[in-house]
Amino acid sequence: SLQMLVMDLECTQPHYVRCIKPNTTKSPNSFDSGEVLRQLRYAGMMETIRIRREGYALREEHESFYRRFHLLLSSTEANQGEGITHLVKVLSQRLQLTDAEWQIGHSKIFLKRDLATKLELLAHLRVRAAGRIVVDFGRKVARTRASNLLTAWGKLQVNLIRKRRQIIASNKISATYRMCLVRRVYKTTLVSVIRIQCLGR
């Protein structure tokens, strides 16, 4: 069961709240500055305060930072290398930054607030530009489909009108032909009847 407990602890992401004891005797209204300073140093707070004083107000894990800002690289730059070091190098050259603007730690990257704001703005602009390209492409596809549909509909209407005219013309021709045949038979019959009547008189 101890091994299961260790496995459960390894699966979690604990967040610790560090309590600073004002003295070793746990007596009220007693403050031992040396003991407090020792606890702060042991907890790493002095290093954190130094980093904050130098201006590295923001810190982020390598993977999270790379996932958020790798879209600022062009396809050529992305093919030249990968990882947080390559990303920082390319962005430093492009934005003309020095190493004082940010520092790469073992697991986190430390950067100044102004630089973080600038990177956020650049990433936002890149996403908006990509969104605009996608929207323009969608509109172009929609226009192309609409024009194709209108062209096909127009051709269909022209073909239908042409077929209707052909049907009307063929109906007129057949009607005229039948009329001529009937008229010829009528005239022949009429002439025959007149002759028979003449012979009968």
Short mmCIF file of C-alpha atoms in Angstrom, two decimals, residues 185-201:
data_model
loop_
_atom_site.label_atom_id
_atom_site.label_comp_id
_atom_site.label_asym_id
_atom_site.label_seq_id
_atom_site.Cartn_x
_atom_site.Cartn_y
_atom_site.Cartn_z
CA VAL A 185 -57.77 15.88 -98.77
CA TYR A 186 -60.65 18.34 -98.27
CA LYS A 187 -60.06 20.03 -101.63
CA THR A 188 -59.80 16.67 -103.39
CA THR A 189 -63.00 15.49 -101.73
CA LEU A 190 -64.75 18.75 -102.55
CA VAL A 191 -63.77 18.55 -106.22
CA SER A 192 -64.93 14.93 -106.35
CA VAL A 193 -68.28 15.80 -104.74
CA ILE A 194 -68.82 18.70 -107.15
CA ARG A 195 -68.13 16.45 -110.12
CA ILE A 196 -70.47 13.78 -108.85
CA GLN A 197 -73.20 16.38 -108.36
CA CYS A 198 -72.62 17.72 -111.87
CA LEU A 199 -72.91 14.23 -113.30
CA GLY A 200 -76.10 13.62 -111.33
CA ARG A 201 -77.80 16.70 -112.73
#
